[in-house]
Amino acid sequence: MPSDSSRKYRTVAVAAAVLALAGCTIAKPRTDDKWEKFNRKVYAFNDAADRAVIRPVAVGYRKVTSPNFRRVVSNFFTNLRMPVTMLNDLLQGEPKDFFRSTGRFAVNTTIGLAGFFDPASQMGLPLNETDFGVTLAKWGVPEGPYVVVPLLGSTTVRDIFRFPVDRRVDPLSYYASHQDLKYNAQYFPQVAFLVTLRSRGIDAEGLLEGVYDPYVFYRDAYRQRRIYQIYDGNPPIEVIEQLQGVSEDFDPDELLKEQEQYNEKNGGGGSTTP
């Protein structure tokens, strides 16, 4: 499965939305991050692994491939993982989404030559990914604390259950678990998928320049992205206000004081949005 660093392209992709929602306000004190000290240590480990191994490989991949090649490879992996979305569309009670996802998978697998091309989007079948974590949220399961897992990355107590469930219908995981090849070659497709994911985020890394606390940025960006997935891109205003710590009686000075007090108590770094 992709690591925290491998999913940077996803978190960076929603950075604009995060900053737009935050505006010029101060970020909400994350008093709900009760495992912050542990999370920061794991985040540091994942970041070191990314810098030492994952990112250099992704950079090398980009140097020896063209943008068109990377796009068709990315299309292939995206299409290959569509059964995960199809299963969760059913579990969420979304028959229209299920048939749309199934139609997209069928079109791209056949006309799109095993998914290397994406004619489905041109036919009005856009990509809409979901997973078992979103399914649990729509079933009413509480989010639980935010947690960073070694090599898996950002998640929550609720979302962590998506890994064992989704892998049951993930062709990459299924293939790896049913093969026993020399030098563990059965894991090569998953490694290739990881490198493909990580290579997407390199162009967007400039958005992180000047970020005071990358850990806070990734944590809040992850939760922002999950909210948009749970509410199909249109979360209620009260949910956005709760996430950002903004309401009618919003007092930025008081909020800054609370953030500083929380940081002093927990020894964690805080951040403000300029």
PDB file of N, CA and C in Angstrom, residues 26-114:
ATOM      1  N   ILE A  26      -6.743  31.803  11.472  1.00  0.00           N
ATOM      2  CA  ILE A  26      -5.795  30.957  12.181  1.00  0.00           C
ATOM      3  C   ILE A  26      -6.359  29.557  12.251  1.00  0.00           C
ATOM      4  N   ALA A  27      -5.524  28.571  12.026  1.00  0.00           N
ATOM      5  CA  ALA A  27      -5.996  27.186  12.024  1.00  0.00           C
ATOM      6  C   ALA A  27      -6.514  26.794  13.393  1.00  0.00           C
ATOM      7  N   LYS A  28      -7.532  25.947  13.408  1.00  0.00           N
ATOM      8  CA  LYS A  28      -8.118  25.477  14.654  1.00  0.00           C
ATOM      9  C   LYS A  28      -7.093  24.704  15.477  1.00  0.00           C
ATOM     10  N   PRO A  29      -7.029  24.960  16.808  1.00  0.00           N
ATOM     11  CA  PRO A  29      -6.124  24.174  17.646  1.00  0.00           C
ATOM     12  C   PRO A  29      -6.512  22.703  17.576  1.00  0.00           C
ATOM     13  N   ARG A  30      -5.584  21.855  17.166  1.00  0.00           N
ATOM     14  CA  ARG A  30      -5.921  20.458  16.968  1.00  0.00           C
ATOM     15  C   ARG A  30      -5.809  19.694  18.279  1.00  0.00           C
ATOM     16  N   THR A  31      -6.708  20.018  19.209  1.00  0.00           N
ATOM     17  CA  THR A  31      -6.719  19.324  20.490  1.00  0.00           C
ATOM     18  C   THR A  31      -7.222  17.897  20.333  1.00  0.00           C
ATOM     19  N   ASP A  32      -7.760  17.563  19.132  1.00  0.00           N
ATOM     20  CA  ASP A  32      -8.239  16.210  18.903  1.00  0.00           C
ATOM     21  C   ASP A  32      -7.118  15.288  18.424  1.00  0.00           C
ATOM     22  N   ASP A  33      -5.926  15.831  18.256  1.00  0.00           N
ATOM     23  CA  ASP A  33      -4.775  15.018  17.835  1.00  0.00           C
ATOM     24  C   ASP A  33      -4.061  14.524  19.084  1.00  0.00           C
ATOM     25  N   LYS A  34      -4.729  13.618  19.807  1.00  0.00           N
ATOM     26  CA  LYS A  34      -4.206  13.228  21.117  1.00  0.00           C
ATOM     27  C   LYS A  34      -2.996  12.318  21.024  1.00  0.00           C
ATOM     28  N   TRP A  35      -2.705  11.796  19.840  1.00  0.00           N
ATOM     29  CA  TRP A  35      -1.520  10.956  19.655  1.00  0.00           C
ATOM     30  C   TRP A  35      -0.444  11.711  18.888  1.00  0.00           C
ATOM     31  N   GLU A  36      -0.430  13.022  19.026  1.00  0.00           N
ATOM     32  CA  GLU A  36       0.463  13.852  18.211  1.00  0.00           C
ATOM     33  C   GLU A  36       1.937  13.495  18.392  1.00  0.00           C
ATOM     34  N   LYS A  37       2.376  13.284  19.622  1.00  0.00           N
ATOM     35  CA  LYS A  37       3.792  12.987  19.840  1.00  0.00           C
ATOM     36  C   LYS A  37       4.208  11.715  19.111  1.00  0.00           C
ATOM     37  N   PHE A  38       3.402  10.682  19.233  1.00  0.00           N
ATOM     38  CA  PHE A  38       3.671   9.435  18.505  1.00  0.00           C
ATOM     39  C   PHE A  38       3.596   9.671  17.000  1.00  0.00           C
ATOM     40  N   ASN A  39       2.559  10.374  16.570  1.00  0.00           N
ATOM     41  CA  ASN A  39       2.362  10.625  15.143  1.00  0.00           C
ATOM     42  C   ASN A  39       3.536  11.372  14.524  1.00  0.00           C
ATOM     43  N   ARG A  40       4.072  12.336  15.258  1.00  0.00           N
ATOM     44  CA  ARG A  40       5.197  13.109  14.727  1.00  0.00           C
ATOM     45  C   ARG A  40       6.434  12.224  14.536  1.00  0.00           C
ATOM     46  N   LYS A  41       6.637  11.298  15.436  1.00  0.00           N
ATOM     47  CA  LYS A  41       7.789  10.403  15.312  1.00  0.00           C
ATOM     48  C   LYS A  41       7.632   9.500  14.087  1.00  0.00           C
ATOM     49  N   VAL A  42       6.431   8.981  13.892  1.00  0.00           N
ATOM     50  CA  VAL A  42       6.193   8.123  12.730  1.00  0.00           C
ATOM     51  C   VAL A  42       6.270   8.938  11.448  1.00  0.00           C
ATOM     52  N   TYR A  43       5.722  10.159  11.494  1.00  0.00           N
ATOM     53  CA  TYR A  43       5.809  11.034  10.320  1.00  0.00           C
ATOM     54  C   TYR A  43       7.266  11.285   9.946  1.00  0.00           C
ATOM     55  N   ALA A  44       8.098  11.523  10.943  1.00  0.00           N
ATOM     56  CA  ALA A  44       9.520  11.764  10.686  1.00  0.00           C
ATOM     57  C   ALA A  44      10.175  10.539  10.057  1.00  0.00           C
ATOM     58  N   PHE A  45       9.805   9.361  10.544  1.00  0.00           N
ATOM     59  CA  PHE A  45      10.323   8.116   9.966  1.00  0.00           C
ATOM     60  C   PHE A  45       9.889   7.969   8.506  1.00  0.00           C
ATOM     61  N   ASN A  46       8.599   8.184   8.235  1.00  0.00           N
ATOM     62  CA  ASN A  46       8.097   8.070   6.869  1.00  0.00           C
ATOM     63  C   ASN A  46       8.745   9.099   5.946  1.00  0.00           C
ATOM     64  N   ASP A  47       8.940  10.297   6.471  1.00  0.00           N
ATOM     65  CA  ASP A  47       9.562  11.347   5.667  1.00  0.00           C
ATOM     66  C   ASP A  47      11.011  10.998   5.345  1.00  0.00           C
ATOM     67  N   ALA A  48      11.712  10.423   6.321  1.00  0.00           N
ATOM     68  CA  ALA A  48      13.097  10.006   6.087  1.00  0.00           C
ATOM     69  C   ALA A  48      13.157   8.898   5.047  1.00  0.00           C
ATOM     70  N   ALA A  49      12.210   7.958   5.122  1.00  0.00           N
ATOM     71  CA  ALA A  49      12.162   6.880   4.136  1.00  0.00           C
ATOM     72  C   ALA A  49      11.889   7.432   2.745  1.00  0.00           C
ATOM     73  N   ASP A  50      11.036   8.427   2.680  1.00  0.00           N
ATOM     74  CA  ASP A  50      10.737   9.051   1.390  1.00  0.00           C
ATOM     75  C   ASP A  50      11.967   9.737   0.811  1.00  0.00           C
ATOM     76  N   ARG A  51      12.654  10.494   1.643  1.00  0.00           N
ATOM     77  CA  ARG A  51      13.834  11.231   1.172  1.00  0.00           C
ATOM     78  C   ARG A  51      14.966  10.286   0.770  1.00  0.00           C
ATOM     79  N   ALA A  52      15.094   9.189   1.501  1.00  0.00           N
ATOM     80  CA  ALA A  52      16.214   8.272   1.258  1.00  0.00           C
ATOM     81  C   ALA A  52      15.965   7.321   0.096  1.00  0.00           C
ATOM     82  N   VAL A  53      14.733   6.895  -0.075  1.00  0.00           N
ATOM     83  CA  VAL A  53      14.461   5.834  -1.059  1.00  0.00           C
ATOM     84  C   VAL A  53      13.380   6.213  -2.067  1.00  0.00           C
ATOM     85  N   ILE A  54      12.190   6.508  -1.571  1.00  0.00           N
ATOM     86  CA  ILE A  54      11.029   6.621  -2.452  1.00  0.00           C
ATOM     87  C   ILE A  54      11.144   7.791  -3.425  1.00  0.00           C
ATOM     88  N   ARG A  55      11.458   8.967  -2.905  1.00  0.00           N
ATOM     89  CA  ARG A  55      11.532  10.130  -3.787  1.00  0.00           C
ATOM     90  C   ARG A  55      12.655   9.998  -4.810  1.00  0.00           C
ATOM     91  N   PRO A  56      13.864   9.580  -4.427  1.00  0.00           N
ATOM     92  CA  PRO A  56      14.916   9.417  -5.439  1.00  0.00           C
ATOM     93  C   PRO A  56      14.523   8.458  -6.563  1.00  0.00           C
ATOM     94  N   VAL A  57      13.842   7.379  -6.207  1.00  0.00           N
ATOM     95  CA  VAL A  57      13.394   6.445  -7.241  1.00  0.00           C
ATOM     96  C   VAL A  57      12.365   7.115  -8.149  1.00  0.00           C
ATOM     97  N   ALA A  58      11.448   7.880  -7.544  1.00  0.00           N
ATOM     98  CA  ALA A  58      10.435   8.575  -8.333  1.00  0.00           C
ATOM     99  C   ALA A  58      11.066   9.612  -9.256  1.00  0.00           C
ATOM    100  N   VAL A  59      12.062  10.315  -8.757  1.00  0.00           N
ATOM    101  CA  VAL A  59      12.762  11.295  -9.580  1.00  0.00           C
ATOM    102  C   VAL A  59      13.470  10.604 -10.745  1.00  0.00           C
ATOM    103  N   GLY A  60      14.119   9.466 -10.466  1.00  0.00           N
ATOM    104  CA  GLY A  60      14.771   8.707 -11.524  1.00  0.00           C
ATOM    105  C   GLY A  60      13.780   8.225 -12.561  1.00  0.00           C
ATOM    106  N   TYR A  61      12.605   7.804 -12.099  1.00  0.00           N
ATOM    107  CA  TYR A  61      11.547   7.353 -13.004  1.00  0.00           C
ATOM    108  C   TYR A  61      11.132   8.472 -13.948  1.00  0.00           C
ATOM    109  N   ARG A  62      11.020   9.679 -13.401  1.00  0.00           N
ATOM    110  CA  ARG A  62      10.621  10.810 -14.237  1.00  0.00           C
ATOM    111  C   ARG A  62      11.703  11.184 -15.251  1.00  0.00           C
ATOM    112  N   LYS A  63      12.942  10.977 -14.868  1.00  0.00           N
ATOM    113  CA  LYS A  63      14.037  11.342 -15.771  1.00  0.00           C
ATOM    114  C   LYS A  63      14.112  10.430 -16.990  1.00  0.00           C
ATOM    115  N   VAL A  64      13.706   9.178 -16.828  1.00  0.00           N
ATOM    116  CA  VAL A  64      13.848   8.217 -17.928  1.00  0.00           C
ATOM    117  C   VAL A  64      12.533   7.969 -18.660  1.00  0.00           C
ATOM    118  N   THR A  65      11.485   8.691 -18.283  1.00  0.00           N
ATOM    119  CA  THR A  65      10.191   8.522 -18.953  1.00  0.00           C
ATOM    120  C   THR A  65       9.646   9.866 -19.408  1.00  0.00           C
ATOM    121  N   SER A  66       8.753   9.826 -20.357  1.00  0.00           N
ATOM    122  CA  SER A  66       8.111  11.045 -20.860  1.00  0.00           C
ATOM    123  C   SER A  66       6.791  11.262 -20.128  1.00  0.00           C
ATOM    124  N   PRO A  67       6.263  12.488 -20.144  1.00  0.00           N
ATOM    125  CA  PRO A  67       4.956  12.731 -19.507  1.00  0.00           C
ATOM    126  C   PRO A  67       3.843  11.846 -20.076  1.00  0.00           C
ATOM    127  N   ASN A  68       3.865  11.612 -21.385  1.00  0.00           N
ATOM    128  CA  ASN A  68       2.832  10.754 -21.977  1.00  0.00           C
ATOM    129  C   ASN A  68       2.928   9.327 -21.470  1.00  0.00           C
ATOM    130  N   PHE A  69       4.145   8.822 -21.331  1.00  0.00           N
ATOM    131  CA  PHE A  69       4.329   7.470 -20.804  1.00  0.00           C
ATOM    132  C   PHE A  69       3.818   7.380 -19.380  1.00  0.00           C
ATOM    133  N   ARG A  70       4.173   8.369 -18.563  1.00  0.00           N
ATOM    134  CA  ARG A  70       3.733   8.347 -17.168  1.00  0.00           C
ATOM    135  C   ARG A  70       2.217   8.449 -17.070  1.00  0.00           C
ATOM    136  N   ARG A  71       1.608   9.203 -17.982  1.00  0.00           N
ATOM    137  CA  ARG A  71       0.155   9.341 -17.944  1.00  0.00           C
ATOM    138  C   ARG A  71      -0.543   8.021 -18.241  1.00  0.00           C
ATOM    139  N   VAL A  72      -0.079   7.289 -19.256  1.00  0.00           N
ATOM    140  CA  VAL A  72      -0.758   6.030 -19.598  1.00  0.00           C
ATOM    141  C   VAL A  72      -0.524   4.968 -18.517  1.00  0.00           C
ATOM    142  N   VAL A  73       0.661   4.989 -17.897  1.00  0.00           N
ATOM    143  CA  VAL A  73       0.914   4.056 -16.794  1.00  0.00           C
ATOM    144  C   VAL A  73       0.014   4.391 -15.609  1.00  0.00           C
ATOM    145  N   SER A  74      -0.133   5.674 -15.335  1.00  0.00           N
ATOM    146  CA  SER A  74      -1.025   6.109 -14.255  1.00  0.00           C
ATOM    147  C   SER A  74      -2.460   5.711 -14.556  1.00  0.00           C
ATOM    148  N   ASN A  75      -2.878   5.866 -15.806  1.00  0.00           N
ATOM    149  CA  ASN A  75      -4.222   5.447 -16.205  1.00  0.00           C
ATOM    150  C   ASN A  75      -4.429   3.957 -15.943  1.00  0.00           C
ATOM    151  N   PHE A  76      -3.414   3.160 -16.249  1.00  0.00           N
ATOM    152  CA  PHE A  76      -3.512   1.707 -16.075  1.00  0.00           C
ATOM    153  C   PHE A  76      -3.752   1.346 -14.616  1.00  0.00           C
ATOM    154  N   PHE A  77      -2.956   1.926 -13.710  1.00  0.00           N
ATOM    155  CA  PHE A  77      -3.105   1.603 -12.295  1.00  0.00           C
ATOM    156  C   PHE A  77      -4.427   2.125 -11.744  1.00  0.00           C
ATOM    157  N   THR A  78      -4.832   3.303 -12.178  1.00  0.00           N
ATOM    158  CA  THR A  78      -6.117   3.849 -11.724  1.00  0.00           C
ATOM    159  C   THR A  78      -7.260   2.932 -12.123  1.00  0.00           C
ATOM    160  N   ASN A  79      -7.232   2.462 -13.350  1.00  0.00           N
ATOM    161  CA  ASN A  79      -8.287   1.564 -13.827  1.00  0.00           C
ATOM    162  C   ASN A  79      -8.231   0.218 -13.119  1.00  0.00           C
ATOM    163  N   LEU A  80      -7.030  -0.266 -12.862  1.00  0.00           N
ATOM    164  CA  LEU A  80      -6.864  -1.571 -12.226  1.00  0.00           C
ATOM    165  C   LEU A  80      -7.467  -1.605 -10.830  1.00  0.00           C
ATOM    166  N   ARG A  81      -7.485  -0.458 -10.164  1.00  0.00           N
ATOM    167  CA  ARG A  81      -7.986  -0.401  -8.804  1.00  0.00           C
ATOM    168  C   ARG A  81      -9.477  -0.043  -8.719  1.00  0.00           C
ATOM    169  N   MET A  82     -10.145   0.057  -9.849  1.00  0.00           N
ATOM    170  CA  MET A  82     -11.558   0.418  -9.845  1.00  0.00           C
ATOM    171  C   MET A  82     -12.454  -0.564  -9.093  1.00  0.00           C
ATOM    172  N   PRO A  83     -12.130  -1.869  -9.026  1.00  0.00           N
ATOM    173  CA  PRO A  83     -12.977  -2.771  -8.237  1.00  0.00           C
ATOM    174  C   PRO A  83     -13.131  -2.331  -6.777  1.00  0.00           C
ATOM    175  N   VAL A  84     -12.136  -1.649  -6.237  1.00  0.00           N
ATOM    176  CA  VAL A  84     -12.252  -1.133  -4.864  1.00  0.00           C
ATOM    177  C   VAL A  84     -13.395  -0.130  -4.787  1.00  0.00           C
ATOM    178  N   THR A  85     -13.447   0.779  -5.745  1.00  0.00           N
ATOM    179  CA  THR A  85     -14.530   1.765  -5.787  1.00  0.00           C
ATOM    180  C   THR A  85     -15.872   1.101  -6.044  1.00  0.00           C
ATOM    181  N   MET A  86     -15.891   0.142  -6.941  1.00  0.00           N
ATOM    182  CA  MET A  86     -17.144  -0.544  -7.277  1.00  0.00           C
ATOM    183  C   MET A  86     -17.737  -1.235  -6.056  1.00  0.00           C
ATOM    184  N   LEU A  87     -16.891  -1.939  -5.277  1.00  0.00           N
ATOM    185  CA  LEU A  87     -17.375  -2.610  -4.066  1.00  0.00           C
ATOM    186  C   LEU A  87     -17.954  -1.600  -3.082  1.00  0.00           C
ATOM    187  N   ASN A  88     -17.242  -0.516  -2.864  1.00  0.00           N
ATOM    188  CA  ASN A  88     -17.693   0.448  -1.865  1.00  0.00           C
ATOM    189  C   ASN A  88     -18.891   1.259  -2.333  1.00  0.00           C
ATOM    190  N   ASP A  89     -19.060   1.426  -3.638  1.00  0.00           N
ATOM    191  CA  ASP A  89     -20.294   2.035  -4.134  1.00  0.00           C
ATOM    192  C   ASP A  89     -21.497   1.199  -3.716  1.00  0.00           C
ATOM    193  N   LEU A  90     -21.360  -0.121  -3.814  1.00  0.00           N
ATOM    194  CA  LEU A  90     -22.438  -1.017  -3.391  1.00  0.00           C
ATOM    195  C   LEU A  90     -22.670  -0.938  -1.890  1.00  0.00           C
ATOM    196  N   LEU A  91     -21.585  -0.976  -1.118  1.00  0.00           N
ATOM    197  CA  LEU A  91     -21.707  -0.946   0.346  1.00  0.00           C
ATOM    198  C   LEU A  91     -22.297   0.371   0.832  1.00  0.00           C
ATOM    199  N   GLN A  92     -22.087   1.435   0.072  1.00  0.00           N
ATOM    200  CA  GLN A  92     -22.633   2.749   0.438  1.00  0.00           C
ATOM    201  C   GLN A  92     -24.069   2.935  -0.042  1.00  0.00           C
ATOM    202  N   GLY A  93     -24.598   1.934  -0.753  1.00  0.00           N
ATOM    203  CA  GLY A  93     -25.961   2.038  -1.251  1.00  0.00           C
ATOM    204  C   GLY A  93     -26.102   3.062  -2.350  1.00  0.00           C
ATOM    205  N   GLU A  94     -25.103   3.098  -3.241  1.00  0.00           N
ATOM    206  CA  GLU A  94     -25.108   4.059  -4.347  1.00  0.00           C
ATOM    207  C   GLU A  94     -25.127   3.294  -5.671  1.00  0.00           C
ATOM    208  N   PRO A  95     -26.295   2.797  -6.088  1.00  0.00           N
ATOM    209  CA  PRO A  95     -26.351   2.006  -7.329  1.00  0.00           C
ATOM    210  C   PRO A  95     -25.945   2.781  -8.568  1.00  0.00           C
ATOM    211  N   LYS A  96     -26.299   4.065  -8.635  1.00  0.00           N
ATOM    212  CA  LYS A  96     -25.915   4.859  -9.802  1.00  0.00           C
ATOM    213  C   LYS A  96     -24.403   4.970  -9.904  1.00  0.00           C
ATOM    214  N   ASP A  97     -23.755   5.221  -8.769  1.00  0.00           N
ATOM    215  CA  ASP A  97     -22.295   5.310  -8.768  1.00  0.00           C
ATOM    216  C   ASP A  97     -21.679   3.959  -9.123  1.00  0.00           C
ATOM    217  N   PHE A  98     -22.291   2.875  -8.635  1.00  0.00           N
ATOM    218  CA  PHE A  98     -21.772   1.546  -8.935  1.00  0.00           C
ATOM    219  C   PHE A  98     -21.810   1.270 -10.434  1.00  0.00           C
ATOM    220  N   PHE A  99     -22.938   1.543 -11.069  1.00  0.00           N
ATOM    221  CA  PHE A  99     -23.053   1.280 -12.503  1.00  0.00           C
ATOM    222  C   PHE A  99     -22.161   2.211 -13.315  1.00  0.00           C
ATOM    223  N   ARG A 100     -21.990   3.434 -12.822  1.00  0.00           N
ATOM    224  CA  ARG A 100     -21.092   4.361 -13.504  1.00  0.00           C
ATOM    225  C   ARG A 100     -19.652   3.879 -13.400  1.00  0.00           C
ATOM    226  N   SER A 101     -19.251   3.450 -12.211  1.00  0.00           N
ATOM    227  CA  SER A 101     -17.886   2.947 -12.012  1.00  0.00           C
ATOM    228  C   SER A 101     -17.658   1.663 -12.802  1.00  0.00           C
ATOM    229  N   THR A 102     -18.666   0.801 -12.808  1.00  0.00           N
ATOM    230  CA  THR A 102     -18.552  -0.448 -13.557  1.00  0.00           C
ATOM    231  C   THR A 102     -18.448  -0.169 -15.054  1.00  0.00           C
ATOM    232  N   GLY A 103     -19.261   0.770 -15.534  1.00  0.00           N
ATOM    233  CA  GLY A 103     -19.196   1.140 -16.945  1.00  0.00           C
ATOM    234  C   GLY A 103     -17.855   1.738 -17.310  1.00  0.00           C
ATOM    235  N   ARG A 104     -17.328   2.560 -16.427  1.00  0.00           N
ATOM    236  CA  ARG A 104     -16.014   3.160 -16.667  1.00  0.00           C
ATOM    237  C   ARG A 104     -14.942   2.075 -16.744  1.00  0.00           C
ATOM    238  N   PHE A 105     -15.010   1.143 -15.790  1.00  0.00           N
ATOM    239  CA  PHE A 105     -14.032   0.051 -15.760  1.00  0.00           C
ATOM    240  C   PHE A 105     -14.119  -0.805 -17.032  1.00  0.00           C
ATOM    241  N   ALA A 106     -15.331  -1.102 -17.473  1.00  0.00           N
ATOM    242  CA  ALA A 106     -15.517  -1.927 -18.668  1.00  0.00           C
ATOM    243  C   ALA A 106     -15.012  -1.216 -19.916  1.00  0.00           C
ATOM    244  N   VAL A 107     -15.336   0.070 -20.042  1.00  0.00           N
ATOM    245  CA  VAL A 107     -14.927   0.837 -21.228  1.00  0.00           C
ATOM    246  C   VAL A 107     -13.410   0.965 -21.300  1.00  0.00           C
ATOM    247  N   ASN A 108     -12.794   1.351 -20.188  1.00  0.00           N
ATOM    248  CA  ASN A 108     -11.343   1.559 -20.212  1.00  0.00           C
ATOM    249  C   ASN A 108     -10.569   0.249 -20.318  1.00  0.00           C
ATOM    250  N   THR A 109     -11.131  -0.826 -19.787  1.00  0.00           N
ATOM    251  CA  THR A 109     -10.447  -2.115 -19.884  1.00  0.00           C
ATOM    252  C   THR A 109     -10.483  -2.658 -21.307  1.00  0.00           C
ATOM    253  N   THR A 110     -11.526  -2.353 -22.040  1.00  0.00           N
ATOM    254  CA  THR A 110     -11.676  -2.864 -23.417  1.00  0.00           C
ATOM    255  C   THR A 110     -11.218  -1.834 -24.438  1.00  0.00           C
ATOM    256  N   ILE A 111     -12.007  -0.804 -24.628  1.00  0.00           N
ATOM    257  CA  ILE A 111     -11.663   0.225 -25.616  1.00  0.00           C
ATOM    258  C   ILE A 111     -10.376   0.932 -25.237  1.00  0.00           C
ATOM    259  N   GLY A 112     -10.161   1.092 -23.943  1.00  0.00           N
ATOM    260  CA  GLY A 112      -8.962   1.790 -23.472  1.00  0.00           C
ATOM    261  C   GLY A 112      -7.737   0.916 -23.367  1.00  0.00           C
ATOM    262  N   LEU A 113      -7.816  -0.294 -23.919  1.00  0.00           N
ATOM    263  CA  LEU A 113      -6.651  -1.194 -23.970  1.00  0.00           C
ATOM    264  C   LEU A 113      -6.075  -1.445 -22.573  1.00  0.00           C
ATOM    265  N   ALA A 114      -6.849  -2.170 -21.766  1.00  0.00           N
ATOM    266  CA  ALA A 114      -6.440  -2.566 -20.408  1.00  0.00           C
ATOM    267  C   ALA A 114      -6.279  -1.377 -19.472  1.00  0.00           C
TER     268      ALA A 114
END
